[in-house]
Structures are given as structure tokens and as C-alpha cells.
Short mmCIF file of C-alpha atoms and ligand atoms in Angstrom, two decimals:
data_model
loop_
_atom_site.label_atom_id
_atom_site.label_comp_id
_atom_site.label_asym_id
_atom_site.label_seq_id
_atom_site.Cartn_x
_atom_site.Cartn_y
_atom_site.Cartn_z
CA UNK A 5 4.21 57.49 33.93
CA UNK A 6 7.46 57.96 32.02
CA UNK A 7 9.36 54.79 31.34
CA UNK A 8 12.24 54.27 33.76
CA UNK A 9 15.26 52.18 32.95
CA UNK A 10 16.30 49.36 35.30
CA UNK A 11 19.28 49.54 37.65
CA UNK A 12 21.60 48.17 35.01
CA UNK A 13 24.39 50.61 35.85
CA UNK A 14 24.71 49.36 39.42
CA UNK A 15 27.45 46.96 40.45
CA UNK A 16 25.85 43.67 41.43
CA UNK A 17 26.70 44.06 45.12
CA UNK A 18 24.35 47.00 45.51
CA UNK A 19 21.56 45.94 43.22
CA UNK A 20 19.42 44.31 45.90
CA UNK A 21 19.44 47.23 48.35
CA UNK A 22 18.79 49.86 45.67
CA UNK A 23 16.08 47.76 44.09
CA UNK A 24 14.41 47.15 47.44
CA UNK A 25 14.52 50.85 48.32
CA UNK A 26 13.02 51.72 44.94
CA UNK A 27 10.21 49.20 45.19
CA UNK A 28 9.47 50.41 48.74
CA UNK A 29 9.33 53.93 47.34
CA UNK A 30 6.77 52.86 44.72
CA UNK A 31 4.74 51.05 47.36
CA UNK A 32 4.77 53.87 49.93
CA UNK A 33 4.08 56.66 47.45
CA UNK A 34 1.42 55.40 45.04
CA UNK A 35 0.32 57.61 42.17
CA UNK A 36 3.34 59.93 42.32
CA UNK A 37 5.17 59.25 39.02
CA UNK A 38 7.32 62.39 39.06
CA UNK A 39 8.53 61.56 42.57
CA UNK A 40 9.30 57.97 41.51
CA UNK A 41 11.21 59.29 38.51
CA UNK A 42 13.39 61.65 40.54
CA UNK A 43 14.13 58.98 43.18
CA UNK A 44 14.96 56.44 40.49
CA UNK A 45 17.40 58.81 38.82
CA UNK A 46 19.30 59.36 42.05
CA UNK A 47 19.30 55.69 43.09
CA UNK A 48 20.63 54.52 39.73
CA UNK A 49 23.62 56.83 40.19
CA UNK A 50 24.55 55.76 43.70
CA UNK A 51 26.08 52.29 43.38
CA UNK A 52 29.72 53.40 43.01
CA UNK A 53 29.39 55.73 46.01
CA UNK A 54 27.92 52.94 48.12
CA UNK A 55 30.81 50.64 47.18
CA UNK A 56 33.30 53.28 48.31
CA UNK A 57 31.29 54.19 51.44
CA UNK A 58 29.47 51.15 52.82
CA UNK A 59 28.46 53.30 55.82
CA UNK A 60 25.96 55.10 53.54
CA UNK A 61 23.85 51.94 53.46
CA UNK A 62 23.66 51.82 57.26
CA UNK A 63 21.14 53.35 59.68
CA UNK A 64 18.48 53.45 56.98
CA UNK A 65 20.20 56.51 55.58
CA UNK A 66 18.89 56.28 52.03
CA UNK A 67 15.42 55.32 53.23
CA UNK A 68 15.41 58.33 55.56
CA UNK A 69 16.57 60.58 52.74
CA UNK A 70 13.63 59.53 50.55
CA UNK A 71 11.04 60.18 53.26
CA UNK A 72 10.36 63.93 53.70
CA UNK A 73 10.88 65.19 57.23
CA UNK A 74 7.45 66.84 57.14
CA UNK A 75 4.60 67.19 54.63
CA UNK A 76 2.01 69.90 55.11
CA UNK A 77 -1.23 70.03 53.12
CA UNK A 78 -3.76 72.75 53.75
CA UNK A 79 -6.95 74.35 52.50
CA UNK A 80 -6.66 77.72 50.79
CA UNK A 81 -10.08 79.37 50.55
CA UNK A 82 -10.29 82.73 48.76
CA UNK A 83 -12.80 84.91 46.95
CA UNK A 84 -12.64 85.87 43.30
CA UNK A 85 -13.56 89.32 42.00
CA UNK A 86 -17.23 88.35 41.70
CA UNK A 87 -17.35 87.34 45.38
CA UNK A 88 -17.47 83.63 44.70
CA UNK A 89 -15.56 81.46 47.17
CA UNK A 90 -13.02 79.10 45.66
CA UNK A 91 -10.91 76.45 47.34
CA UNK A 92 -7.40 75.41 46.40
CA UNK A 93 -4.95 73.07 48.04
CA UNK A 94 -1.68 74.33 49.50
CA UNK A 95 1.46 72.24 50.05
CA UNK A 96 4.79 72.59 51.77
CA UNK A 97 7.07 69.58 51.80
CA UNK A 98 9.96 70.09 54.22
CA UNK A 99 12.25 67.47 52.83
CA UNK A 100 15.61 67.63 54.53
CA UNK A 101 17.13 70.11 56.97
CA UNK A 102 20.52 68.44 57.52
CA UNK A 103 22.51 71.18 55.83
CA UNK A 104 20.37 74.20 56.67
CA UNK A 105 16.80 75.52 56.87
CA UNK A 106 14.39 74.01 54.35
CA UNK A 107 14.86 76.06 51.20
CA UNK A 108 13.00 75.93 47.92
CA UNK A 109 10.37 77.67 45.88
CA UNK A 110 6.59 77.79 45.77
CA UNK A 111 4.90 76.77 42.53
CA UNK A 112 1.39 77.98 41.63
CA UNK A 113 0.16 75.87 38.72
CA UNK A 114 -2.83 73.58 38.12
CA UNK A 115 -0.49 70.59 37.72
CA UNK A 116 0.74 70.88 41.33
CA UNK A 117 -0.07 67.93 43.58
CA UNK A 118 1.71 66.22 46.45
CA UNK A 119 3.79 63.98 44.14
CA UNK A 120 5.01 66.94 42.11
CA UNK A 121 5.96 68.87 45.24
CA UNK A 122 7.79 65.81 46.61
CA UNK A 123 9.76 65.36 43.40
CA UNK A 124 10.72 69.02 43.46
CA UNK A 125 11.64 68.89 47.16
CA UNK A 126 13.76 65.77 46.67
CA UNK A 127 15.61 67.37 43.74
CA UNK A 128 16.02 70.56 45.74
CA UNK A 129 17.76 68.74 48.59
CA UNK A 130 20.57 67.58 46.29
CA UNK A 131 20.65 70.82 44.32
CA UNK A 132 21.04 72.85 47.48
CA UNK A 133 23.75 70.50 48.72
CA UNK A 134 25.64 71.03 45.46
CA UNK A 135 25.80 74.79 46.08
CA UNK A 136 28.10 74.07 49.04
CA UNK A 137 26.01 76.49 51.13
CA UNK A 138 23.95 75.86 54.28
CA UNK A 139 20.52 75.31 52.83
CA UNK A 140 18.31 72.26 53.30
CA UNK A 141 15.68 71.14 50.82
CA UNK A 142 11.97 71.95 50.61
CA UNK A 143 9.30 72.87 48.12
CA UNK A 144 5.72 74.01 48.13
CA UNK A 145 2.93 75.50 46.14
CA UNK A 146 -0.66 75.14 45.13
CA UNK A 147 -2.89 73.94 42.33
CA UNK A 148 -4.06 77.57 42.05
CA UNK A 149 -3.91 78.76 38.43
CA UNK A 150 -2.84 82.41 38.27
CA UNK A 151 -3.50 82.60 34.53
CA UNK A 152 -6.30 85.05 33.79
CA UNK A 153 -6.62 86.14 37.43
CA UNK A 154 -6.63 89.82 38.38
CA UNK A 155 -3.89 91.26 40.60
CA UNK A 156 -6.44 91.53 43.41
CA UNK A 157 -7.37 87.86 43.09
CA UNK A 158 -3.71 86.84 43.16
CA UNK A 159 -3.18 89.01 46.25
CA UNK A 160 -6.16 87.51 48.07
CA UNK A 161 -4.98 84.03 47.19
CA UNK A 162 -1.44 84.74 48.46
CA UNK A 163 -2.81 86.22 51.69
CA UNK A 164 -4.96 83.18 52.34
CA UNK A 165 -2.06 80.84 51.48
CA UNK A 166 0.19 82.63 53.99
CA UNK A 167 -2.39 82.49 56.79
CA UNK A 168 -1.62 78.77 57.09
CA UNK A 169 1.95 78.70 55.78
CA UNK A 170 3.35 81.35 58.13
CA UNK A 171 3.33 79.09 61.19
CA UNK A 172 5.73 76.71 59.45
CA UNK A 173 8.24 79.34 58.32
CA UNK A 174 11.16 81.19 59.86
CA UNK A 175 14.59 82.35 58.77
CA UNK A 176 16.15 79.41 60.62
CA UNK A 177 13.35 76.95 59.82
CA UNK A 178 11.92 77.17 56.32
CA UNK A 179 12.53 79.84 53.69
CA UNK A 180 10.39 79.68 50.52
CA UNK A 181 10.99 81.57 47.28
CA UNK A 182 9.40 81.64 43.84
CA UNK A 183 9.04 79.00 41.15
CA UNK A 184 6.57 78.66 38.24
CA UNK A 185 3.70 81.13 38.77
CA UNK A 186 5.39 82.85 41.71
CA UNK A 187 7.53 85.89 40.96
CA UNK A 188 8.53 88.91 43.05
CA UNK A 189 4.92 90.18 42.80
CA UNK A 190 3.59 87.12 44.64
CA UNK A 191 6.56 87.10 47.04
CA UNK A 192 5.58 90.70 47.86
CA UNK A 193 2.01 89.71 48.73
CA UNK A 194 3.25 86.74 50.77
CA UNK A 195 5.83 88.85 52.61
CA UNK A 196 3.30 91.57 53.39
CA UNK A 197 0.91 89.04 54.88
CA UNK A 198 3.67 87.33 56.89
CA UNK A 199 4.74 90.69 58.31
CA UNK A 200 1.16 91.56 59.21
CA UNK A 201 0.44 88.24 60.92
CA UNK A 202 3.68 88.03 62.87
CA UNK A 203 4.38 91.71 63.49
CA UNK A 204 7.98 91.06 62.43
CA UNK A 205 10.00 92.52 59.57
CA UNK A 206 11.89 89.30 59.07
CA UNK A 207 13.32 89.45 55.55
CA UNK A 208 15.22 86.17 55.85
CA UNK A 209 11.90 84.28 55.81
CA UNK A 210 11.37 84.57 52.04
CA UNK A 211 13.75 85.13 49.14
CA UNK A 212 13.17 86.70 45.77
CA UNK A 213 11.95 89.85 47.52
CA UNK A 214 11.93 93.31 45.95
CA UNK A 215 15.21 95.18 46.04
CA UNK A 216 13.94 97.88 48.42
CA UNK A 217 12.57 95.56 51.07
CA UNK A 218 15.32 93.03 51.61
CA UNK A 219 15.72 91.47 48.18
CA UNK A 220 19.05 90.82 46.51
CA UNK A 221 20.39 92.28 43.34
CA UNK A 222 20.68 89.65 40.59
CA UNK A 223 18.28 87.18 42.25
CA UNK A 224 15.83 87.64 39.36
CA UNK A 225 18.53 86.88 36.82
CA UNK A 226 20.35 84.20 38.81
CA UNK A 227 18.74 80.95 37.62
CA UNK A 228 19.01 81.82 33.93
CA UNK A 229 22.46 83.37 34.24
CA UNK A 230 23.68 80.40 36.24
CA UNK A 231 22.31 77.89 33.72
CA UNK A 232 24.22 79.52 30.89
CA UNK A 233 27.39 79.77 32.98
CA UNK A 234 27.09 76.03 33.61
CA UNK A 235 26.56 75.37 29.89
CA UNK A 236 29.62 77.50 29.16
CA UNK A 237 31.70 75.27 31.45
CA UNK A 238 30.31 72.13 29.78
CA UNK A 239 31.34 73.47 26.37
CA UNK A 240 34.72 74.51 27.72
CA UNK A 241 35.46 70.88 28.60
CA UNK A 242 35.00 70.18 24.88
CA UNK A 243 37.31 73.00 23.89
CA UNK A 244 34.48 75.33 22.84
CA UNK A 245 32.75 78.45 24.06
CA UNK A 246 29.34 80.03 23.55
CA UNK A 247 30.38 82.54 20.93
CA UNK A 248 28.41 81.97 17.73
CA UNK A 249 26.60 78.87 19.03
CA UNK A 250 23.02 78.43 17.88
CA UNK A 251 20.87 77.85 20.94
CA UNK A 252 17.26 76.80 21.42
CA UNK A 253 15.48 77.69 24.64
CA UNK A 254 12.05 76.47 25.74
CA UNK A 255 9.86 78.51 28.07
CA UNK A 256 9.51 82.26 28.40
CA UNK A 257 9.38 82.66 32.16
CA UNK A 258 12.08 83.91 34.47
CA UNK A 259 14.57 81.11 33.75
CA UNK A 260 14.18 81.28 29.97
CA UNK A 261 14.36 85.08 29.78
CA UNK A 262 17.57 85.40 31.77
CA UNK A 263 19.14 82.38 30.07
CA UNK A 264 18.56 84.12 26.76
CA UNK A 265 20.01 87.34 28.18
CA UNK A 266 23.22 85.74 29.42
CA UNK A 267 23.67 83.53 26.34
CA UNK A 268 23.36 86.59 24.10
CA UNK A 269 25.80 88.52 26.27
CA UNK A 270 28.31 85.69 25.76
CA UNK A 271 27.88 85.81 21.98
CA UNK A 272 25.42 82.98 21.39
CA UNK A 273 22.63 83.14 18.84
CA UNK A 274 19.38 82.25 20.66
CA UNK A 275 16.55 81.59 18.25
CA UNK A 276 13.56 80.23 20.18
CA UNK A 277 11.28 80.79 23.16
CA UNK A 278 7.98 79.10 23.97
CA UNK A 279 4.96 78.87 26.25
CA UNK A 280 2.40 76.14 26.82
CA UNK A 281 0.56 77.09 23.59
CA UNK A 282 3.44 77.12 21.08
CA UNK A 283 6.87 78.51 20.26
CA UNK A 284 8.50 81.28 18.29
CA UNK A 285 11.50 80.91 16.07
CA UNK A 286 13.41 84.06 15.26
CA UNK A 287 16.33 83.54 12.90
CA UNK A 288 17.60 87.04 13.67
CA UNK A 289 17.93 86.08 17.31
CA UNK A 290 15.32 86.57 20.05
CA UNK A 291 14.58 90.23 20.73
CA UNK A 292 15.00 90.20 24.49
CA UNK A 293 13.41 93.58 25.17
CA UNK A 294 10.29 92.58 23.21
CA UNK A 295 10.11 89.22 24.97
CA UNK A 296 10.40 90.90 28.37
CA UNK A 297 7.75 93.44 27.44
CA UNK A 298 5.29 90.70 26.40
CA UNK A 299 5.97 88.26 29.23
CA UNK A 300 7.10 90.35 32.22
CA UNK A 301 5.22 93.62 31.69
CA UNK A 302 2.07 92.57 29.82
CA UNK A 303 2.00 88.99 31.15
CA UNK A 304 0.88 88.03 27.64
CA UNK A 305 1.39 85.03 25.38
CA UNK A 306 4.37 84.27 23.15
CA UNK A 307 2.09 84.24 20.08
CA UNK A 308 2.14 88.07 20.26
CA UNK A 309 5.88 88.14 19.47
CA UNK A 310 6.15 87.71 15.65
CA UNK A 311 3.78 90.48 14.59
CA UNK A 312 5.63 92.96 16.79
CA UNK A 313 9.10 91.76 15.78
CA UNK A 314 8.67 91.86 12.03
CA UNK A 315 9.68 89.46 9.28
CA UNK A 316 12.40 87.41 11.02
CA UNK A 317 10.11 85.59 13.42
CA UNK A 318 7.32 83.10 13.11
CA UNK A 319 4.98 81.44 15.58
CA UNK A 320 4.51 77.68 15.57
CA UNK A 321 1.32 76.82 17.45
CA UNK A 322 1.84 73.07 17.55
CA UNK A 323 4.89 70.87 17.44
CA UNK A 324 7.99 70.98 19.47
CA UNK A 325 10.73 73.54 19.90
CA UNK A 326 13.29 70.69 19.84
CA UNK A 327 12.62 70.21 16.11
CA UNK A 328 14.64 73.37 15.51
CA UNK A 329 18.29 72.49 14.77
CA UNK A 330 20.71 73.82 17.39
CA UNK A 331 24.23 73.43 18.78
CA UNK A 332 22.92 73.54 22.33
CA UNK A 333 19.49 73.31 23.93
CA UNK A 334 18.26 74.75 27.23
CA UNK A 335 14.95 73.18 28.29
CA UNK A 336 13.68 75.86 30.68
CA UNK A 337 9.92 75.34 30.88
CA UNK A 338 8.79 72.40 33.04
CA UNK A 339 9.20 68.71 33.92
CA UNK A 340 9.24 66.05 31.19
CA UNK A 341 9.01 68.50 28.30
CA UNK A 342 11.82 66.83 26.30
CA UNK A 343 11.08 63.20 25.48
CA UNK A 344 13.10 60.53 23.68
CA UNK A 345 11.71 61.41 20.23
CA UNK A 346 12.71 65.03 20.75
CA UNK A 347 16.12 63.92 22.00
CA UNK A 348 16.61 61.80 18.85
CA UNK A 349 15.72 64.81 16.70
CA UNK A 350 18.20 66.98 18.58
CA UNK A 351 20.91 64.34 18.10
CA UNK A 352 20.15 63.96 14.39
CA UNK A 353 20.43 67.72 14.05
CA UNK A 354 23.89 67.68 15.64
CA UNK A 355 23.25 69.06 19.15
CA UNK A 356 26.41 69.14 21.29
CA UNK A 357 25.04 69.99 24.72
CA UNK A 358 21.74 70.01 26.60
CA UNK A 359 21.54 71.86 29.93
CA UNK A 360 18.38 71.72 32.05
CA UNK A 361 17.24 75.19 33.11
CA UNK A 362 13.98 73.74 34.45
CA UNK A 363 13.60 70.98 37.04
CA UNK A 364 13.71 67.52 35.39
CA UNK A 365 12.56 68.68 31.93
CA UNK A 366 14.22 65.70 30.21
CA UNK A 367 12.64 62.25 30.51
CA UNK A 368 14.90 59.34 31.58
CA UNK A 369 14.69 57.82 28.09
CA UNK A 370 15.65 61.12 26.51
CA UNK A 371 18.67 61.46 28.81
CA UNK A 372 19.70 57.98 27.73
CA UNK A 373 19.40 58.90 24.02
CA UNK A 374 21.47 62.05 24.50
CA UNK A 375 24.20 60.43 26.57
CA UNK A 376 24.48 57.43 24.24
CA UNK A 377 25.03 59.85 21.37
CA UNK A 378 27.85 61.57 23.25
CA UNK A 379 25.90 64.78 23.89
CA UNK A 380 27.00 66.63 27.04
CA UNK A 381 23.99 66.55 29.35
CA UNK A 382 23.69 68.81 32.41
CA UNK A 383 20.96 67.84 34.92
CA UNK A 384 18.76 70.55 36.43
CA UNK A 385 19.87 70.01 40.01
CA UNK A 386 23.31 71.26 38.96
CA UNK A 387 22.55 73.52 35.99
CA UNK A 388 19.75 75.57 37.54
CA UNK A 389 21.20 75.78 41.06
CA UNK A 390 22.13 79.43 40.53
CA UNK A 391 18.66 80.60 41.57
CA UNK A 392 18.71 78.98 44.96
CA UNK A 393 22.39 79.87 45.40
CA UNK A 394 21.50 83.56 44.92
CA UNK A 395 18.65 83.02 47.40
CA UNK A 396 21.23 81.85 49.93
CA UNK A 397 23.22 85.02 49.20
CA UNK A 398 20.02 86.99 49.79
CA UNK A 399 19.62 85.25 53.19
CA UNK A 400 23.24 86.08 53.98
CA UNK A 401 22.65 89.78 53.20
CA UNK A 402 19.45 89.74 55.27
CA UNK A 403 21.12 88.31 58.35
CA UNK A 404 23.93 90.86 58.13
CA UNK A 405 21.52 93.72 57.21
CA UNK A 406 23.69 94.22 54.14
CA UNK A 407 22.95 95.25 50.56
CA UNK A 408 25.41 93.98 48.00
CA UNK A 409 25.98 95.48 44.57
CA UNK A 410 24.80 93.62 41.47
CA UNK A 411 28.39 92.90 40.41
CA UNK A 412 29.24 91.39 43.77
CA UNK A 413 26.29 88.97 43.66
CA UNK A 414 26.99 88.12 40.04
CA UNK A 415 30.64 87.46 40.79
CA UNK A 416 29.74 85.14 43.69
CA UNK A 417 27.17 83.41 41.49
CA UNK A 418 29.73 82.80 38.74
CA UNK A 419 32.18 81.33 41.25
CA UNK A 420 29.48 79.06 42.71
CA UNK A 421 28.39 77.81 39.26
CA UNK A 422 31.98 77.09 38.32
CA UNK A 423 32.46 75.20 41.57
CA UNK A 424 29.27 73.16 41.05
CA UNK A 425 30.35 72.30 37.52
CA UNK A 426 33.79 71.19 38.64
CA UNK A 427 32.41 69.19 41.56
CA UNK A 428 30.05 67.29 39.22
CA UNK A 429 32.74 66.77 36.61
CA UNK A 430 35.36 65.57 39.07
CA UNK A 431 32.95 63.38 41.04
CA UNK A 432 31.89 61.64 37.81
CA UNK A 433 35.55 60.99 36.99
CA UNK A 434 36.31 59.78 40.48
CA UNK A 435 33.48 57.23 40.36
CA UNK A 436 34.30 55.85 36.92
CA UNK A 437 31.72 57.73 34.85
CA UNK A 438 33.74 60.43 33.06
CA UNK A 439 31.61 63.13 31.46
CA UNK A 440 28.40 61.89 33.12
CA UNK A 441 27.08 64.96 34.91
CA UNK A 442 24.02 63.04 36.13
CA UNK A 443 26.16 60.61 38.09
CA UNK A 444 28.48 63.42 39.22
CA UNK A 445 25.66 65.67 40.47
CA UNK A 446 23.74 62.88 42.18
CA UNK A 447 26.74 61.43 43.98
CA UNK A 448 28.23 64.79 44.99
CA UNK A 449 24.89 66.05 46.33
CA UNK A 450 24.15 62.74 48.02
CA UNK A 451 27.57 62.53 49.70
CA UNK A 452 27.22 65.94 51.31
CA UNK A 453 23.74 65.25 52.67
CA UNK A 454 24.67 61.68 53.67
CA UNK A 455 27.78 62.75 55.59
CA UNK A 456 25.73 65.33 57.48
CA UNK A 457 22.98 62.83 58.28
CA UNK A 458 25.46 60.26 59.54
CA UNK A 459 27.13 62.84 61.76
CA UNK A 460 23.80 64.03 63.17
CA UNK A 461 22.51 60.58 64.18
CA UNK A 462 19.24 58.79 63.47
CA UNK A 463 16.80 61.70 63.30
N1 LIG B 23 12.48 77.53 42.57
C1 LIG B 23 13.89 77.66 42.42
C2 LIG B 23 14.51 76.29 42.26
O1 LIG B 23 13.89 75.40 41.69
C3 LIG B 23 14.53 78.54 43.47
C4 LIG B 23 14.34 78.13 44.89
C5 LIG B 23 14.83 79.14 45.91
O2 LIG B 23 15.40 80.16 45.55
O3 LIG B 23 14.63 78.86 47.10
O4 LIG B 23 15.62 76.04 42.64
#
């Protein structure tokens, strides 16, 4: 389990309650280190908000917020291409529906377990609150590993997954989308099966759909675009912009690809991308079309990049992308991928800003190292909220039977990202932690959910 720092930032008056809630969380949720980590991060931010709003400590509000409203675990049997029957485990954690239907992605990856889904659902609740839109928090997925599976196997898996999941969904109830291992291809298979089971063309039940069957323009790009727009705002507060900045990105999935695209469009020089095997460094700047060809079209590995790009690029099979000197870093792969040693290297190399494109990619110790060194640090629940925000715009189009132009969605997305940035920035100032986006995001998200929960009674 990653090391977590004590509640040393909390005013003494709220130490006991926060500490008790945290130790209850450990006790009630054994063996779920990622969930503990995400709860700890939020609790350590809350003390100033609790001092200003003592009502938030009443009616078990924080305790209720930490306990998911519903947790569904189910068997997903399916047959591979040889006819062998395999069994995976499916999850949907419906965390909090105070602000809207449960909303959050599905992750298909061997690392998925209940604790991981709970951490993601907890994060999602605050992230979704930060968008200012009416979406609650949820997350789901499976330990199914799509790597090396044929399209037919993936389809059969998705169909089996939906046979159980469908009864829990609905446009006003729970609306999944993609996450790691789930792109519009999988959403297509899931949507087709939902439609077949229910005999309803109900597009608002899933987001990230294809453009021709209820999907939104710019949803594919939204998480990456939004992350870079957030980073741009962070730099702006320091009197800088993205033009000419040297940027390292980890990952090569949807978030990484469209972060690279937007950063390049805004004049930045993006020099890395990675996958779970290694990373590429391209001093000429990442060739986006080649990266998309390898990862989106061929579904290949990043190691294929250098030989097809020519002399400027090299592949590093071991080691860490954060060893590459950069002005700004966008961890966009997965949780806990940037540890304190990597953070120290980034600091020594003069990094100015780190913005989390993935969910919780930076360990608590690493966040501490970065913030102590005066690096602007943007937490995932704020930085990567553009994806789910565009999902909410997709739901809005679906309920009005509308199709918006790319520019319209992108414009709305930019406004939402700017608003989220300013909310985090101003909330941090208001609660005595200027420049601390972690505190700002946690308190702002918490306050919106908490106010709604108080108004809606003990449910
Ligand atoms: N999986 C994405 C996230 O982590 C998007 C969720 C959604 O669009 O519902 O926010």
C-alpha cells in the first residue's frame, strides 16, 4: 500500500472526527489500498470546510459519503474462440446519486477489483460534482483482459457483461461510459446488447457512443483536450502559456493521445508517450498520426513507433518516462504511476506543472514532493473531468434528440474546464491554501455533494 501522510494539515478541532472516519474506513474496507488512498486524500483536505460548515459533520454525512449507495458484483461467463468457457468478475459501484444519475466509466483490465472500482467511484463523485452538472458518481468494470483477444471474444464478453448489468442501468438511474480497456468499440457492443435485451433504443443509457447512433462529437477527444485546457489555466496563473513548453506524457490510450493533440495545437513540444512495456522519446515531437495509427487502428504496442518514425525517436523498454526533463508533465496512464522518486527527478529537472490526466496517477508522497517544491499540481478529479463533462453533454443531446456540432461541444467543454479551474483555485484561496488545487478540488466537490445530501435528508 502506498504510504499515506497523517492528518497534519487539519486544524486540531477536526482531527478526531476525521481520524475516526479514516480508521473506520480502513476497518470496514480491508485490503482496498487504492480506496483508502483516495478517501485519505479527500479527508485530509476537509478540515477548513468543516470549520466553516459544522453542519457537514452532522447526520453522518461524511460517513454516508464514503459508503457506496450500492455495490454490484456479478459473474461474467463467456467463451473464447476455441470454445473454452472462461469466467470473469463484473462490478458496478453506484456511489452517490445526490446530484444526478450514477455516472462513470467501465474499466476492463486485469488489475480491476472491488477496491479499485470503489476508489474510482469515490473520485468520480467529486469529479462529477466539480463539473457543475447533474451527474452522480459511479464506476464499474471487470478483471477481463482485452489484450490479445479477438474482436469476437471482446464482443461475446461485452454481451455477457451486459446481460447482468442492464437491469441496473437507465438514463435516469445509472449511465456508464468507457475507461481503460473500454472504447467506443466496446460501448457499441454493450449498447447493442442493451437494446436487444430491453427492446429500447435508449441512447442516454451509455455515453461514448458512435456518432451515428447517439454519440457526441468531441467525446473521444474530451478528456485529453480538457486536461490540457486545465494545464493551460494552471500555467496562466503563473503568467505563462503552453507555447514552446516541453511536455512529457505517459500512456498512449485515449487520454494521452488527445492530450498530445491539444498540447501540440497550443504550441507545446510533446516528446514522450508510453505503454505498460516502456516509453518512447521523440525529440522532434511525437508524431500524432503515427501514434494514432499504431494505438487506435492497429491496437499495437508503443515499441513499434521508433522504427516507423525514423532517427528522432528511441524506445526505452525499462525505466520511467519521468526521467525525461520537462517543463510540464501529464501522467495519463493509470493509478500510482508517478512515485516520490519520480517526483524528485521531475523537480530536479525543473518541472513547473504536473496535471493528472489519469485517475490518481500520483502517489500521496509524490504530490507532497511536488507541492513542497512549488510545482503547480492539478489533481485528476479536476484535470480530467472533461471526459465526463462531455458525457453529460452527450446525455443532454440524447434527451433532446439533438446533434451538436464539434465546435459547439468543444466550446462548452472549454468553458466547463475554465470554470472547474477557477472553482478549484478560488476555493483553495478561500480556505487558506492558495495555489493548492488538491484542497480546492476536494473542498469544492465535497461542498456541492454535501449541500445536496443535507437538503435531501438521511438517505
Ligand atoms: N472514465 C472517465 C472518467 O474517469 C469518463 C467517465 C464518463 O464519461 O462517464 O471520468
